[in-house]
PDB file of C-alpha atoms in Angstrom:
ATOM      1  CA  UNK A   1       0.407  -0.046   0.301  1.00 95.00           C
ATOM      2  CA  UNK A   2       1.401   3.527  -1.033  1.00 97.00           C
ATOM      3  CA  UNK A   3      -0.599   7.027  -0.313  1.00 98.00           C
ATOM      4  CA  UNK A   4       1.335   9.848  -2.085  1.00 98.00           C
ATOM      5  CA  UNK A   5       0.805  13.070  -1.122  1.00 98.00           C
ATOM      6  CA  UNK A   6       1.682  16.215  -2.777  1.00 97.00           C
ATOM      7  CA  UNK A   7      -0.030  20.008  -3.347  1.00 97.00           C
ATOM      8  CA  UNK A   8       1.494  21.245   0.265  1.00 96.00           C
ATOM      9  CA  UNK A   9       3.019  24.699   0.208  1.00 97.00           C
ATOM     10  CA  UNK A  10       3.136  27.795   1.490  1.00 98.00           C
ATOM     11  CA  UNK A  11       0.217  30.055   1.075  1.00 98.00           C
ATOM     12  CA  UNK A  12      -1.123  33.322   2.232  1.00 97.00           C
ATOM     13  CA  UNK A  13      -3.939  33.633   4.651  1.00 97.00           C
ATOM     14  CA  UNK A  14      -7.295  33.322   2.518  1.00 98.00           C
ATOM     15  CA  UNK A  15      -5.655  31.911  -0.158  1.00 98.00           C
ATOM     16  CA  UNK A  16      -6.203  28.026  -1.694  1.00 98.00           C
ATOM     17  CA  UNK A  17      -4.452  24.976  -2.347  1.00 98.00           C
ATOM     18  CA  UNK A  18      -5.330  21.532  -3.434  1.00 98.00           C
ATOM     19  CA  UNK A  19      -4.204  18.559  -2.070  1.00 98.00           C
ATOM     20  CA  UNK A  20      -3.612  15.347  -3.974  1.00 98.00           C
ATOM     21  CA  UNK A  21      -2.952  11.968  -2.728  1.00 98.00           C
ATOM     22  CA  UNK A  22      -2.098   8.900  -5.181  1.00 98.00           C
ATOM     23  CA  UNK A  23      -3.040   5.544  -4.107  1.00 98.00           C
ATOM     24  CA  UNK A  24      -1.485   2.173  -5.143  1.00 97.00           C
ATOM     25  CA  UNK A  25      -1.181  -1.127  -3.847  1.00 97.00           C
ATOM     26  CA  UNK A  26      -4.679  -1.861  -3.086  1.00 95.00           C
ATOM     27  CA  UNK A  27      -8.253  -1.742  -4.696  1.00 95.00           C
ATOM     28  CA  UNK A  28      -9.356   1.866  -4.230  1.00 96.00           C
ATOM     29  CA  UNK A  29     -12.935   1.522  -5.174  1.00 94.00           C
ATOM     30  CA  UNK A  30     -13.307  -0.557  -1.788  1.00 92.00           C
ATOM     31  CA  UNK A  31     -11.694   2.141   0.280  1.00 95.00           C
ATOM     32  CA  UNK A  32     -12.962   5.453   1.951  1.00 95.00           C
ATOM     33  CA  UNK A  33     -10.284   7.952   1.722  1.00 97.00           C
ATOM     34  CA  UNK A  34      -9.730  10.544   4.563  1.00 97.00           C
ATOM     35  CA  UNK A  35      -7.642  13.107   5.226  1.00 98.00           C
ATOM     36  CA  UNK A  36      -6.161  14.073   8.888  1.00 98.00           C
ATOM     37  CA  UNK A  37      -4.077  16.329   9.699  1.00 98.00           C
ATOM     38  CA  UNK A  38      -1.497  17.927  12.701  1.00 98.00           C
ATOM     39  CA  UNK A  39      -0.430  21.016  13.630  1.00 98.00           C
ATOM     40  CA  UNK A  40       3.344  21.904  14.553  1.00 96.00           C
ATOM     41  CA  UNK A  41       3.654  19.823  17.655  1.00 95.00           C
ATOM     42  CA  UNK A  42       0.361  19.013  17.853  1.00 97.00           C
ATOM     43  CA  UNK A  43      -1.687  15.865  17.947  1.00 97.00           C
ATOM     44  CA  UNK A  44      -3.901  14.795  15.493  1.00 98.00           C
ATOM     45  CA  UNK A  45      -6.845  16.397  13.855  1.00 98.00           C
ATOM     46  CA  UNK A  46      -9.262  14.423  11.878  1.00 97.00           C
ATOM     47  CA  UNK A  47     -10.366  16.880   8.703  1.00 98.00           C
ATOM     48  CA  UNK A  48     -12.905  14.740   6.303  1.00 97.00           C
ATOM     49  CA  UNK A  49     -13.808  11.400   4.795  1.00 96.00           C
ATOM     50  CA  UNK A  50     -14.985  10.415   1.493  1.00 96.00           C
ATOM     51  CA  UNK A  51     -16.987   7.159   0.890  1.00 94.00           C
ATOM     52  CA  UNK A  52     -15.778   4.329  -1.539  1.00 94.00           C
ATOM     53  CA  UNK A  53     -18.074   5.516  -4.028  1.00 93.00           C
ATOM     54  CA  UNK A  54     -17.313   9.424  -3.152  1.00 93.00           C
ATOM     55  CA  UNK A  55     -20.919  10.155  -1.464  1.00 93.00           C
ATOM     56  CA  UNK A  56     -21.161  10.661   1.132  1.00 94.00           C
ATOM     57  CA  UNK A  57     -18.665  13.063   2.746  1.00 96.00           C
ATOM     58  CA  UNK A  58     -17.859  14.610   5.925  1.00 95.00           C
ATOM     59  CA  UNK A  59     -16.092  16.946   7.324  1.00 97.00           C
ATOM     60  CA  UNK A  60     -14.471  18.298  10.814  1.00 96.00           C
ATOM     61  CA  UNK A  61     -16.685  21.414  11.861  1.00 96.00           C
ATOM     62  CA  UNK A  62     -13.215  23.220  12.049  1.00 97.00           C
ATOM     63  CA  UNK A  63     -13.264  23.554   7.819  1.00 98.00           C
ATOM     64  CA  UNK A  64     -16.991  22.733   7.008  1.00 97.00           C
ATOM     65  CA  UNK A  65     -17.725  25.149   4.097  1.00 97.00           C
ATOM     66  CA  UNK A  66     -14.038  26.064   3.313  1.00 98.00           C
ATOM     67  CA  UNK A  67     -12.747  22.784   2.814  1.00 98.00           C
ATOM     68  CA  UNK A  68     -14.269  20.017   0.103  1.00 98.00           C
ATOM     69  CA  UNK A  69     -13.139  16.150  -0.446  1.00 98.00           C
ATOM     70  CA  UNK A  70     -13.306  14.638  -3.705  1.00 98.00           C
ATOM     71  CA  UNK A  71     -11.892  11.622  -5.771  1.00 98.00           C
ATOM     72  CA  UNK A  72     -11.166  10.288  -9.069  1.00 97.00           C
ATOM     73  CA  UNK A  73     -11.932   6.444  -8.801  1.00 97.00           C
ATOM     74  CA  UNK A  74     -10.432   6.249 -12.250  1.00 96.00           C
ATOM     75  CA  UNK A  75      -7.160   7.530 -11.117  1.00 97.00           C
ATOM     76  CA  UNK A  76      -6.971   6.200  -8.155  1.00 98.00           C
ATOM     77  CA  UNK A  77      -6.875   9.506  -6.464  1.00 98.00           C
ATOM     78  CA  UNK A  78      -8.175  12.019  -3.569  1.00 98.00           C
ATOM     79  CA  UNK A  79      -8.266  15.299  -3.192  1.00 98.00           C
ATOM     80  CA  UNK A  80      -8.655  17.963  -0.927  1.00 98.00           C
ATOM     81  CA  UNK A  81      -9.673  21.778  -2.151  1.00 98.00           C
ATOM     82  CA  UNK A  82      -8.593  24.334   0.759  1.00 98.00           C
ATOM     83  CA  UNK A  83     -10.007  27.821   0.653  1.00 98.00           C
ATOM     84  CA  UNK A  84     -10.329  30.358   3.156  1.00 98.00           C
ATOM     85  CA  UNK A  85      -6.962  29.431   4.468  1.00 98.00           C
ATOM     86  CA  UNK A  86      -5.932  30.241   8.132  1.00 98.00           C
ATOM     87  CA  UNK A  87      -2.968  30.235   9.832  1.00 98.00           C
ATOM     88  CA  UNK A  88      -4.579  27.748  12.351  1.00 97.00           C
ATOM     89  CA  UNK A  89      -4.710  25.486   9.259  1.00 98.00           C
ATOM     90  CA  UNK A  90      -1.239  25.334   9.203  1.00 98.00           C
ATOM     91  CA  UNK A  91      -0.184  21.699   9.570  1.00 98.00           C
ATOM     92  CA  UNK A  92       0.972  18.611   7.915  1.00 98.00           C
ATOM     93  CA  UNK A  93      -1.587  17.035   6.054  1.00 98.00           C
ATOM     94  CA  UNK A  94      -1.808  13.014   5.812  1.00 98.00           C
ATOM     95  CA  UNK A  95      -3.724  10.863   3.541  1.00 98.00           C
ATOM     96  CA  UNK A  96      -5.517   7.615   4.883  1.00 98.00           C
ATOM     97  CA  UNK A  97      -7.499   4.853   4.022  1.00 97.00           C
ATOM     98  CA  UNK A  98     -10.401   3.666   5.418  1.00 93.00           C
ATOM     99  CA  UNK A  99     -11.905   0.034   4.597  1.00 86.00           C
ATOM    100  CA  UNK A 100     -15.198  -0.218   3.781  1.00 79.00           C
ATOM    101  CA  UNK A 101     -17.245  -0.046   7.137  1.00 79.00           C
ATOM    102  CA  UNK A 102     -16.828   0.993  10.300  1.00 82.00           C
ATOM    103  CA  UNK A 103     -13.236   0.578  10.726  1.00 90.00           C
ATOM    104  CA  UNK A 104      -9.731   2.993  11.892  1.00 93.00           C
ATOM    105  CA  UNK A 105      -7.418   4.067   9.303  1.00 95.00           C
ATOM    106  CA  UNK A 106      -5.298   1.150   8.600  1.00 95.00           C
ATOM    107  CA  UNK A 107      -2.573   2.908   6.078  1.00 96.00           C
ATOM    108  CA  UNK A 108      -1.421   6.289   5.973  1.00 98.00           C
ATOM    109  CA  UNK A 109       1.141   8.674   3.655  1.00 98.00           C
ATOM    110  CA  UNK A 110       3.928  10.621   5.035  1.00 97.00           C
ATOM    111  CA  UNK A 111       2.376  13.656   4.647  1.00 98.00           C
ATOM    112  CA  UNK A 112       2.547  17.515   3.478  1.00 98.00           C
ATOM    113  CA  UNK A 113       3.107  20.310   5.081  1.00 98.00           C
ATOM    114  CA  UNK A 114       0.729  23.520   4.380  1.00 98.00           C
ATOM    115  CA  UNK A 115       1.703  26.607   6.060  1.00 98.00           C
ATOM    116  CA  UNK A 116      -0.580  29.545   5.874  1.00 98.00           C
ATOM    117  CA  UNK A 117       1.653  32.726   6.552  1.00 97.00           C
ATOM    118  CA  UNK A 118       1.812  36.314   5.266  1.00 95.00           C
TER     119      UNK A 118
ATOM    120  CA  UNK B   1     -18.830  15.378  19.772  1.00 96.00           C
ATOM    121  CA  UNK B   2     -17.065  12.697  21.652  1.00 97.00           C
ATOM    122  CA  UNK B   3     -13.722  13.834  23.357  1.00 98.00           C
ATOM    123  CA  UNK B   4     -11.131  11.258  24.168  1.00 98.00           C
ATOM    124  CA  UNK B   5      -8.707  12.054  26.827  1.00 98.00           C
ATOM    125  CA  UNK B   6      -5.255  10.073  27.419  1.00 98.00           C
ATOM    126  CA  UNK B   7      -3.471   9.604  30.450  1.00 96.00           C
ATOM    127  CA  UNK B   8      -0.452  10.480  31.303  1.00 97.00           C
ATOM    128  CA  UNK B   9       0.633  12.719  29.000  1.00 97.00           C
ATOM    129  CA  UNK B  10       4.196  11.691  29.580  1.00 97.00           C
ATOM    130  CA  UNK B  11       5.216   8.248  30.665  1.00 97.00           C
ATOM    131  CA  UNK B  12       9.087   7.635  31.535  1.00 96.00           C
ATOM    132  CA  UNK B  13       9.472   3.703  31.645  1.00 95.00           C
ATOM    133  CA  UNK B  14      13.184   1.609  31.333  1.00 94.00           C
ATOM    134  CA  UNK B  15      13.562  -0.798  28.388  1.00 94.00           C
ATOM    135  CA  UNK B  16      11.937  -3.964  29.247  1.00 94.00           C
ATOM    136  CA  UNK B  17       9.420  -2.756  31.607  1.00 96.00           C
ATOM    137  CA  UNK B  18       5.367  -2.528  31.007  1.00 96.00           C
ATOM    138  CA  UNK B  19       4.046   0.061  29.807  1.00 96.00           C
ATOM    139  CA  UNK B  20       0.221   0.856  30.383  1.00 98.00           C
ATOM    140  CA  UNK B  21      -1.321   3.935  28.403  1.00 98.00           C
ATOM    141  CA  UNK B  22      -4.958   4.966  29.331  1.00 98.00           C
ATOM    142  CA  UNK B  23      -7.964   6.318  27.215  1.00 98.00           C
ATOM    143  CA  UNK B  24     -11.251   7.523  28.585  1.00 98.00           C
ATOM    144  CA  UNK B  25     -14.425   8.593  25.849  1.00 98.00           C
ATOM    145  CA  UNK B  26     -16.956  11.196  26.885  1.00 98.00           C
ATOM    146  CA  UNK B  27     -19.810   8.353  25.556  1.00 98.00           C
ATOM    147  CA  UNK B  28     -19.516   5.073  25.024  1.00 98.00           C
ATOM    148  CA  UNK B  29     -18.186   3.968  21.703  1.00 97.00           C
ATOM    149  CA  UNK B  30     -18.335   0.407  22.362  1.00 97.00           C
ATOM    150  CA  UNK B  31     -15.265  -1.451  20.823  1.00 97.00           C
ATOM    151  CA  UNK B  32     -14.335   1.273  17.881  1.00 96.00           C
ATOM    152  CA  UNK B  33     -11.129   2.241  19.213  1.00 97.00           C
ATOM    153  CA  UNK B  34      -7.641   2.129  17.835  1.00 98.00           C
ATOM    154  CA  UNK B  35      -4.823   3.009  18.749  1.00 98.00           C
ATOM    155  CA  UNK B  36      -1.720   4.245  16.924  1.00 98.00           C
ATOM    156  CA  UNK B  37       2.010   4.808  17.215  1.00 98.00           C
ATOM    157  CA  UNK B  38       3.931   7.947  15.422  1.00 98.00           C
ATOM    158  CA  UNK B  39       7.801   8.408  15.904  1.00 97.00           C
ATOM    159  CA  UNK B  40       9.369  11.612  15.144  1.00 94.00           C
ATOM    160  CA  UNK B  41       9.183  12.463  11.743  1.00 94.00           C
ATOM    161  CA  UNK B  42       7.195   9.790  10.884  1.00 97.00           C
ATOM    162  CA  UNK B  43       3.118   9.223  10.170  1.00 98.00           C
ATOM    163  CA  UNK B  44       1.472   7.421  12.793  1.00 98.00           C
ATOM    164  CA  UNK B  45       0.777   3.465  12.426  1.00 97.00           C
ATOM    165  CA  UNK B  46      -2.049   1.378  13.489  1.00 97.00           C
ATOM    166  CA  UNK B  47      -1.582  -0.972  16.045  1.00 97.00           C
ATOM    167  CA  UNK B  48      -4.693  -1.911  17.458  1.00 97.00           C
ATOM    168  CA  UNK B  49      -8.201  -1.854  16.478  1.00 96.00           C
ATOM    169  CA  UNK B  50     -11.696  -2.928  17.598  1.00 96.00           C
ATOM    170  CA  UNK B  51     -10.062  -2.483  20.693  1.00 97.00           C
ATOM    171  CA  UNK B  52      -8.242  -5.667  21.243  1.00 97.00           C
ATOM    172  CA  UNK B  53      -7.045  -6.744  17.464  1.00 96.00           C
ATOM    173  CA  UNK B  54      -3.224  -6.208  16.758  1.00 96.00           C
ATOM    174  CA  UNK B  55      -2.916  -4.760  13.242  1.00 95.00           C
ATOM    175  CA  UNK B  56      -0.735  -6.968  10.899  1.00 93.00           C
ATOM    176  CA  UNK B  57       2.653  -7.217  11.836  1.00 96.00           C
ATOM    177  CA  UNK B  58       2.226  -5.605  15.078  1.00 97.00           C
ATOM    178  CA  UNK B  59       4.266  -7.837  17.738  1.00 97.00           C
ATOM    179  CA  UNK B  60       2.492  -9.452  20.649  1.00 97.00           C
ATOM    180  CA  UNK B  61       3.553  -7.497  23.237  1.00 97.00           C
ATOM    181  CA  UNK B  62       1.621  -4.817  22.191  1.00 98.00           C
ATOM    182  CA  UNK B  63      -1.997  -5.621  23.669  1.00 98.00           C
ATOM    183  CA  UNK B  64      -5.413  -3.736  23.941  1.00 98.00           C
ATOM    184  CA  UNK B  65      -8.232  -3.811  26.238  1.00 98.00           C
ATOM    185  CA  UNK B  66     -11.427  -2.422  27.143  1.00 98.00           C
ATOM    186  CA  UNK B  67     -14.796  -0.934  25.920  1.00 97.00           C
ATOM    187  CA  UNK B  68     -17.352   1.243  26.311  1.00 97.00           C
ATOM    188  CA  UNK B  69     -15.737   4.524  27.722  1.00 98.00           C
ATOM    189  CA  UNK B  70     -12.443   3.083  29.590  1.00 98.00           C
ATOM    190  CA  UNK B  71      -9.581   1.873  27.091  1.00 98.00           C
ATOM    191  CA  UNK B  72      -5.915   0.577  27.515  1.00 98.00           C
ATOM    192  CA  UNK B  73      -2.792  -0.548  25.821  1.00 98.00           C
ATOM    193  CA  UNK B  74      -0.356  -1.922  27.236  1.00 98.00           C
ATOM    194  CA  UNK B  75       3.060  -2.924  26.291  1.00 97.00           C
ATOM    195  CA  UNK B  76       4.223  -5.505  27.898  1.00 94.00           C
ATOM    196  CA  UNK B  77       7.961  -5.223  28.011  1.00 93.00           C
ATOM    197  CA  UNK B  78       9.408  -1.895  26.368  1.00 95.00           C
ATOM    198  CA  UNK B  79      12.030  -2.189  23.242  1.00 95.00           C
ATOM    199  CA  UNK B  80      14.368   0.524  22.221  1.00 92.00           C
ATOM    200  CA  UNK B  81      11.925   1.321  19.291  1.00 94.00           C
ATOM    201  CA  UNK B  82       8.331   1.409  21.067  1.00 96.00           C
ATOM    202  CA  UNK B  83       9.606   5.051  22.268  1.00 93.00           C
ATOM    203  CA  UNK B  84       7.213   7.144  20.394  1.00 97.00           C
ATOM    204  CA  UNK B  85       3.733   8.951  20.704  1.00 98.00           C
ATOM    205  CA  UNK B  86       0.842   6.838  20.965  1.00 98.00           C
ATOM    206  CA  UNK B  87      -2.982   8.206  20.300  1.00 98.00           C
ATOM    207  CA  UNK B  88      -5.943   6.192  20.894  1.00 98.00           C
ATOM    208  CA  UNK B  89      -9.064   7.266  18.143  1.00 98.00           C
ATOM    209  CA  UNK B  90     -12.718   6.408  18.159  1.00 97.00           C
ATOM    210  CA  UNK B  91     -14.512   5.585  15.193  1.00 96.00           C
ATOM    211  CA  UNK B  92     -17.900   4.775  16.258  1.00 95.00           C
ATOM    212  CA  UNK B  93     -19.622   8.583  15.636  1.00 94.00           C
ATOM    213  CA  UNK B  94     -19.112  11.113  13.644  1.00 92.00           C
ATOM    214  CA  UNK B  95     -16.581  13.758  14.186  1.00 94.00           C
ATOM    215  CA  UNK B  96     -13.762  11.147  14.137  1.00 95.00           C
ATOM    216  CA  UNK B  97     -11.782  12.199  16.944  1.00 97.00           C
ATOM    217  CA  UNK B  98      -8.386  11.150  18.506  1.00 98.00           C
ATOM    218  CA  UNK B  99      -6.877  11.530  21.859  1.00 98.00           C
ATOM    219  CA  UNK B 100      -4.277  14.013  22.563  1.00 98.00           C
ATOM    220  CA  UNK B 101      -1.299  11.534  23.090  1.00 98.00           C
ATOM    221  CA  UNK B 102       0.484   9.802  25.413  1.00 98.00           C
ATOM    222  CA  UNK B 103       4.457  10.160  25.129  1.00 98.00           C
ATOM    223  CA  UNK B 104       6.507   7.563  26.258  1.00 97.00           C
ATOM    224  CA  UNK B 105      10.228   8.434  27.017  1.00 95.00           C
ATOM    225  CA  UNK B 106      13.228   6.191  28.311  1.00 89.00           C
ATOM    226  CA  UNK B 107      13.254   6.848  31.803  1.00 87.00           C
TER     227      UNK B 107
END
């Protein structure tokens, strides 16, 4: 299993970024995909999840209305569109997978760093 | 939102000794509880799910117990590679929530 995140970087407050996660080594269409973030020196915070088919999706209150998760099952890729970014969104963003059903995150990518600063 | 509280925040243990980490939920999560290990500069790794089932390739010295609101992760004999931060997570109800972590350090 490999989850390879990309798209992180430095962005100004109010700006946008789109993260991608390319998956391989498993049957992508049988897994829900999620993003979990970790602010510098802090703990883990679940951000969003998308079901295997693409619907439904769920969001943490802290990002609802600003972030949008989506997936392309033809390319085994999941995305996180982040708009109206704030300083408190600064974190490493991890892509994770979850087998369909009530299950934990069984694989994690290495993460991509998002820094929101002027 | 279900709040997950881990204790202690830091645990100092000598190699070869037993470590016991606790996780408490503000409401029942049944057995939908996972433990993750995170080493510096690395992504978290799944250790335990379903409160007590070891994930693939996890050594038998790691064990989990509990249900409802009280959970425990036990490392029976700490090895040098076990010094890390451990997080519990409930996946029973939205939003999915993590505990604040327990750092296991060398005594």
